[in-house]
Tab-separated table of C-alpha atoms in Angstrom:
chain	number	residue	atom	x	y	z
A	76	MET	CA	26.309	43.732	15.223
A	77	GLU	CA	26.265	40.791	16.736
A	78	ALA	CA	22.865	39.551	14.517
A	79	ASN	CA	25.374	40.921	11.257
A	80	LEU	CA	28.561	38.311	12.053
A	81	ARG	CA	25.266	35.482	12.809
A	82	TRP	CA	24.313	36.086	9.292
A	83	SER	CA	27.459	36.616	7.441
A	84	LEU	CA	28.731	33.117	9.479
A	85	VAL	CA	25.044	31.704	7.842
A	86	THR	CA	26.001	32.933	4.518
A	87	ALA	CA	29.525	32.210	3.808
A	88	ALA	CA	28.693	28.395	3.793
A	89	ALA	CA	26.735	29.005	0.732
A	90	PRO	CA	30.158	30.121	-1.142
A	91	VAL	CA	32.533	27.549	0.568
A	92	ALA	CA	30.091	24.524	-0.478
A	93	TRP	CA	30.048	25.867	-3.488
A	94	GLY	CA	34.338	25.870	-3.579
A	95	THR	CA	33.918	22.018	-3.064
A	96	ASN	CA	31.271	22.117	-6.283
A	97	TYR	CA	34.099	22.330	-8.883
A	98	TYR	CA	35.644	19.338	-7.249
A	99	VAL	CA	33.482	16.566	-6.688
A	100	THR	CA	31.864	18.102	-10.674
A	101	ARG	CA	35.387	17.250	-12.167
A	102	ALA	CA	36.059	14.287	-9.840
A	103	PHE	CA	32.795	12.332	-10.253
A	104	LEU	CA	30.141	13.336	-12.314
A	105	PRO	CA	29.833	12.371	-16.187
A	106	VAL	CA	32.044	13.767	-18.576
A	107	GLY	CA	29.627	15.983	-21.473
A	108	HIS	CA	26.628	16.719	-20.365
A	109	PRO	CA	26.042	19.692	-18.411
A	110	LEU	CA	22.711	20.175	-19.496
A	111	TYR	CA	21.779	17.317	-17.566
A	112	GLY	CA	24.013	17.377	-15.292
A	113	ALA	CA	22.453	21.633	-14.037
A	114	ALA	CA	19.059	19.898	-14.377
A	115	LEU	CA	20.079	16.357	-11.628
A	116	ARG	CA	21.643	19.171	-9.012
A	117	ALA	CA	18.813	21.744	-9.216
A	118	LEU	CA	15.103	20.090	-9.374
A	119	PRO	CA	16.736	17.082	-6.516
A	120	ALA	CA	17.275	20.413	-4.444
A	121	ALA	CA	14.307	21.642	-5.294
A	122	LEU	CA	12.042	18.827	-4.270
A	123	LEU	CA	13.509	18.240	-0.721
A	124	LEU	CA	13.440	22.111	-0.124
A	125	LEU	CA	9.422	22.613	-1.132
A	126	ALA	CA	9.093	19.101	0.953
A	127	VAL	CA	10.522	21.410	3.824
A	128	ALA	CA	8.507	25.048	3.319
A	129	ARG	CA	5.252	23.418	1.255
A	130	ARG	CA	4.303	26.045	-0.553
A	131	LEU	CA	4.074	27.169	-3.872
A	132	PRO	CA	4.717	30.289	-5.450
A	133	SER	CA	1.269	32.585	-6.106
A	134	GLY	CA	0.497	35.440	-8.592
A	135	SER	CA	3.403	36.506	-10.433
A	136	TRP	CA	5.834	34.628	-9.025
A	137	TRP	CA	5.197	32.144	-11.014
A	138	GLY	CA	6.603	34.194	-13.340
A	139	LYS	CA	9.736	35.968	-11.421
A	140	SER	CA	10.824	32.014	-10.370
A	141	LEU	CA	11.315	31.104	-13.944
A	142	LEU	CA	13.610	33.942	-14.687
A	143	LEU	CA	15.063	33.822	-10.986
A	144	GLY	CA	14.907	30.015	-11.897
A	145	PHE	CA	17.251	30.780	-15.327
A	146	LEU	CA	19.448	33.406	-13.738
A	147	ASN	CA	20.529	31.410	-10.536
A	148	THR	CA	20.041	28.213	-11.483
A	149	GLY	CA	18.996	26.740	-14.753
A	150	GLY	CA	21.681	28.608	-16.905
A	151	PHE	CA	23.558	29.314	-14.591
A	152	PHE	CA	24.207	25.545	-13.420
A	153	ALA	CA	24.979	24.914	-17.062
A	154	LEU	CA	27.547	27.611	-17.433
A	155	VAL	CA	29.616	26.098	-14.164
A	156	TYR	CA	29.200	22.714	-15.602
A	157	VAL	CA	30.903	23.136	-18.242
A	158	ALA	CA	33.762	25.119	-16.429
A	159	ALA	CA	34.681	22.525	-13.726
A	160	GLN	CA	34.431	19.952	-16.691
A	161	ARG	CA	36.585	22.161	-18.795
A	162	LEU	CA	39.134	23.905	-16.266
A	163	PRO	CA	41.268	23.199	-13.509
A	164	THR	CA	39.483	23.372	-10.258
A	165	SER	CA	41.372	26.235	-8.501
A	166	ALA	CA	40.772	28.276	-12.197
A	167	ALA	CA	37.375	27.345	-12.763
A	168	SER	CA	36.763	28.802	-9.272
A	169	THR	CA	38.579	32.268	-9.556
A	170	VAL	CA	37.402	33.290	-12.356
A	171	MET	CA	34.363	34.342	-10.302
A	172	ALA	CA	35.845	36.524	-8.917
A	173	THR	CA	34.597	39.712	-10.437
A	174	THR	CA	30.832	38.421	-8.842
A	175	PRO	CA	31.077	40.963	-5.945
A	176	LEU	CA	31.847	44.151	-7.774
A	177	ALA	CA	29.071	43.353	-10.130
A	178	MET	CA	26.910	42.361	-7.271
A	179	MET	CA	27.677	46.009	-6.271
A	180	LEU	CA	27.049	47.804	-9.458
A	181	ILE	CA	23.939	46.160	-10.279
A	182	ALA	CA	22.090	46.521	-6.738
A	183	TRP	CA	22.982	50.282	-6.408
A	184	ALA	CA	21.089	50.298	-9.918
A	185	LEU	CA	18.388	48.366	-8.899
A	186	ILE	CA	17.546	48.531	-5.251
A	187	GLY	CA	19.443	51.649	-4.443
A	188	GLU	CA	22.713	50.373	-2.100
A	189	ARG	CA	25.348	52.652	-2.966
A	190	PRO	CA	28.713	50.895	-2.418
A	191	GLY	CA	30.844	51.727	0.285
A	192	ALA	CA	34.602	52.808	-0.026
A	193	ARG	CA	35.916	49.794	2.200
A	194	GLN	CA	33.541	47.630	0.627
A	195	LEU	CA	34.994	48.575	-3.159
A	196	ALA	CA	38.644	48.516	-2.139
A	197	GLY	CA	37.066	45.176	-0.435
A	198	ALA	CA	36.128	44.184	-3.615
A	199	ALA	CA	39.213	45.026	-5.921
A	200	VAL	CA	41.293	43.635	-3.171
A	201	GLY	CA	40.095	40.661	-3.521
A	202	ALA	CA	40.147	40.026	-7.464
A	203	ALA	CA	43.421	40.995	-7.350
A	204	GLY	CA	43.904	38.055	-5.114
A	205	VAL	CA	41.945	36.124	-7.274
A	206	SER	CA	43.596	37.042	-10.114
A	207	LEU	CA	47.299	36.011	-8.139
A	208	MET	CA	45.809	32.845	-8.055
A	209	LEU	CA	44.561	32.212	-11.171
A	210	LEU	CA	46.869	33.650	-13.583
A	211	THR	CA	49.671	31.670	-11.823
A	212	ALA	CA	48.139	28.702	-12.558
A	213	ALA	CA	50.446	25.866	-13.460
A	214	VAL	CA	48.196	24.646	-16.300
A	215	PRO	CA	47.106	26.584	-19.193
A	216	VAL	CA	43.300	28.300	-19.150
A	217	ASP	CA	40.635	26.704	-21.738
A	218	ALA	CA	38.681	29.396	-23.304
A	219	VAL	CA	35.313	27.914	-23.997
A	220	GLY	CA	35.427	27.002	-19.629
A	221	ALA	CA	36.739	30.511	-19.087
A	222	LEU	CA	33.758	32.438	-20.906
A	223	ALA	CA	31.366	29.675	-19.398
A	224	SER	CA	32.672	31.154	-16.059
A	225	VAL	CA	32.193	34.501	-17.122
A	226	GLY	CA	28.677	34.323	-18.531
A	227	ALA	CA	27.814	32.421	-14.826
A	228	MET	CA	29.217	35.299	-12.819
A	229	ALA	CA	27.369	37.627	-14.848
A	230	MET	CA	23.813	36.073	-14.929
A	231	SER	CA	24.044	34.923	-10.810
A	232	SER	CA	25.425	38.466	-10.232
A	233	LEU	CA	21.718	40.518	-11.448
A	234	GLY	CA	19.699	37.360	-10.550
A	235	TYR	CA	20.704	37.935	-6.649
A	236	VAL	CA	20.187	41.204	-6.918
A	237	LEU	CA	16.362	41.019	-8.069
A	238	ALA	CA	16.023	37.734	-5.913
A	239	LYS	CA	16.986	40.371	-2.943
A	240	ARG	CA	14.820	43.408	-4.522
A	241	TRP	CA	11.617	40.869	-4.444
A	242	SER	CA	12.188	38.661	-1.087
A	243	ALA	CA	10.149	40.488	1.104
A	244	GLY	CA	7.004	38.807	2.484
A	245	VAL	CA	7.819	35.264	0.892
A	246	ASP	CA	9.639	32.799	3.182
A	247	VAL	CA	13.183	32.065	2.021
A	248	LEU	CA	13.373	28.036	1.702
A	249	ALA	CA	9.651	28.321	-0.983
A	250	SER	CA	10.886	30.564	-2.795
A	251	THR	CA	14.785	29.153	-3.405
A	252	ALA	CA	12.332	25.493	-4.060
A	253	TRP	CA	10.831	27.967	-6.616
A	254	GLN	CA	14.449	29.214	-8.451
A	255	LEU	CA	15.774	25.251	-8.372
A	256	LEU	CA	12.518	24.122	-9.763
A	257	GLY	CA	12.112	26.440	-12.332
A	258	GLY	CA	15.527	26.087	-13.395
A	259	GLY	CA	15.764	22.509	-13.363
A	260	LEU	CA	12.616	22.204	-15.361
A	261	LEU	CA	13.751	25.203	-18.138
A	262	LEU	CA	16.649	22.692	-17.946
A	263	LEU	CA	15.648	19.346	-18.434
A	264	PRO	CA	13.756	19.668	-22.227
A	265	PHE	CA	16.657	21.118	-24.124
A	266	ALA	CA	18.850	18.345	-22.047
A	267	VAL	CA	16.743	15.216	-23.869
A	268	LEU	CA	17.086	17.524	-27.042
A	269	ILE	CA	20.591	18.733	-26.487
A	270	GLU	CA	22.374	15.576	-25.401
A	271	GLY	CA	20.143	12.531	-25.827
A	272	ALA	CA	19.633	10.230	-23.627
A	273	PRO	CA	20.201	10.569	-19.833
A	274	PRO	CA	24.475	9.675	-18.710
A	275	ALA	CA	25.258	6.601	-17.146
A	276	VAL	CA	25.344	7.318	-13.940
A	277	ASP	CA	27.632	4.400	-11.266
A	278	ALA	CA	28.132	4.572	-7.539
A	279	PRO	CA	30.591	7.017	-7.169
A	280	ALA	CA	28.167	9.469	-9.844
A	281	LEU	CA	24.804	9.102	-7.287
A	282	LEU	CA	27.178	9.925	-4.526
A	283	GLY	CA	28.242	13.010	-6.237
A	284	PHE	CA	25.328	14.360	-7.356
A	285	ALA	CA	23.993	14.191	-3.699
A	286	TYR	CA	26.469	15.879	-2.432
A	287	VAL	CA	25.676	18.800	-4.648
A	288	ALA	CA	22.140	18.652	-4.662
A	289	VAL	CA	21.603	18.698	-0.715
A	290	VAL	CA	25.288	20.274	0.181
A	291	ALA	CA	26.459	22.839	-2.982
A	292	THR	CA	22.565	23.450	-3.429
A	293	ALA	CA	19.563	23.067	-1.512
A	294	LEU	CA	21.580	23.960	1.947
A	295	ALA	CA	24.263	26.206	0.480
A	296	PHE	CA	21.465	28.326	-1.946
A	297	ALA	CA	19.245	28.645	1.381
A	298	ALA	CA	21.962	29.958	3.444
A	299	TRP	CA	22.767	32.500	0.648
A	300	PHE	CA	19.388	34.399	-0.085
A	301	ALA	CA	18.947	34.173	3.891
A	302	GLY	CA	21.956	36.366	3.742
A	303	LEU	CA	20.935	38.212	1.209
A	304	ARG	CA	17.701	38.873	2.873
A	305	ARG	CA	19.498	40.127	5.773
A	306	LEU	CA	22.901	41.625	4.670
A	307	PRO	CA	23.792	44.578	2.085
A	308	ALA	CA	24.163	42.730	-0.979
A	309	ALA	CA	27.928	44.364	-1.126
A	310	THR	CA	28.872	42.047	1.743
A	311	VAL	CA	27.221	38.773	0.120
A	312	GLY	CA	28.963	39.576	-2.792
A	313	LEU	CA	32.881	39.639	-0.644
A	314	LEU	CA	31.370	36.669	0.963
A	315	GLY	CA	31.358	35.551	-2.368
A	316	LEU	CA	35.134	35.130	-2.725
A	317	LEU	CA	35.425	32.409	-0.381
A	318	ASN	CA	34.150	29.900	-2.708
A	319	PRO	CA	37.975	30.499	-4.910
A	320	VAL	CA	39.424	30.221	-1.860
A	321	THR	CA	37.803	27.017	-0.839
A	322	GLY	CA	38.098	25.877	-4.595
A	323	VAL	CA	42.152	26.637	-4.659
A	324	LEU	CA	43.440	25.000	-1.369
A	325	LEU	CA	40.942	21.887	-1.904
A	326	GLY	CA	42.572	21.487	-5.575
A	327	THR	CA	45.741	21.320	-3.297
A	328	ALA	CA	44.463	18.970	-0.464
A	329	ILE	CA	42.571	16.460	-2.587
A	330	ALA	CA	43.078	17.097	-6.460
A	331	GLY	CA	47.226	17.157	-6.138
A	332	GLU	CA	46.985	20.564	-8.160
A	333	THR	CA	50.195	22.561	-7.176
A	334	LEU	CA	49.890	25.677	-5.286
A	335	THR	CA	52.923	27.615	-5.809
A	336	GLY	CA	53.699	30.848	-3.346
A	337	GLN	CA	51.949	33.241	-4.961
A	338	GLN	CA	49.260	31.427	-5.013
A	339	LEU	CA	48.844	31.771	-0.932
A	340	CYS	CA	49.337	35.705	-1.342
A	341	GLY	CA	46.434	35.863	-3.369
A	342	VAL	CA	45.121	33.846	-0.975
A	343	ALA	CA	45.546	35.747	1.515
A	344	LEU	CA	45.303	38.887	-0.212
A	345	THR	CA	41.546	37.253	-0.944
A	346	LEU	CA	40.584	36.734	2.432
A	347	ALA	CA	42.530	40.612	3.456
A	348	GLY	CA	39.836	41.718	0.577
A	349	ILE	CA	36.705	39.673	2.369
A	350	PHE	CA	37.563	41.422	6.186
A	351	LEU	CA	38.281	44.363	4.766
A	352	GLY	CA	35.019	45.334	2.836
A	353	ARG	CA	33.479	43.856	6.176
A	354	SER	CA	34.658	46.238	8.217
A	355	GLU	CA	32.478	48.401	6.781
A	356	GLY	CA	29.405	46.283	7.114
A	357	PHE	CA	30.066	45.964	10.896
A	358	LEU	CA	30.721	49.837	11.316
A	359	THR	CA	27.461	50.680	9.596
A	360	ALA	CA	25.289	48.071	11.719
A	361	ARG	CA	27.088	50.004	14.447
A	362	ASP	CA	25.983	53.206	13.119
A	363	ARG	CA	22.029	52.033	12.526
A	364	SER	CA	22.553	50.753	15.752
A	365	ASN	CA	23.525	54.248	17.447
A	366	SER	CA	21.168	55.840	15.541
A	367	ALA	CA	18.367	53.721	16.583
A	368	ARG	CA	19.018	54.526	20.031
A	369	SER	CA	19.709	58.002	20.109
A	370	ASN	CA	15.994	58.195	18.386
């Protein structure tokens, strides 16, 4: 149970970092270059993790790295970049609310992790809270931005479960680096063909890219995939709801976005959903421990 809690705290660092990414992207990074923006996020993070792990993929991991790179980083980053540029910070971060439920269903289908009643209820309560935050936003929601967020949610949910399925026996830093490298390399030629010359980067943009590459990508994804390896996908998905909560609170505190009473209720409801679903995770861990002692 203590190990379960410890890895939950490690994993929670990832969605908190991702929640800050919406504000940084919107406030500091160049507008209109989602492919370059995604590549400049993935490739430096990949090289940083490769320098630490010092391992290259082998065998089937060459193909797996490209597929997971597309689902979890390349295509995902491009869609998130579009969403962050077209939506306010709070709205962009809340469209991902269905990720926990999507991960539960995909994990059930692909790796046999059947979600419990409390986890499903927690996902429903959390999604209701996030919807309350989104539907009460003080600014209109851009349709293209919302669709980009939905696409990112669907791709990453599948990619996360596949990464969990294939993670056995592979160093987590190395596999994270391979995914980031594969995604970044897939993005780069499309960025050149579609967006032309790279965007001009001033000092604030350079600092912004450094933050999203190191903190919101290298460190965050390493923590996320480490948690996926040790916790049920349903538990990790629920922790992902900290992403929209962080986005809403940061948008209010720094970006000057309006936080209504209903949105505050949405934040509280989202946190309640996380704790409701997490309680089953702790009970499951305790039951496994008791069963092992009895045997």
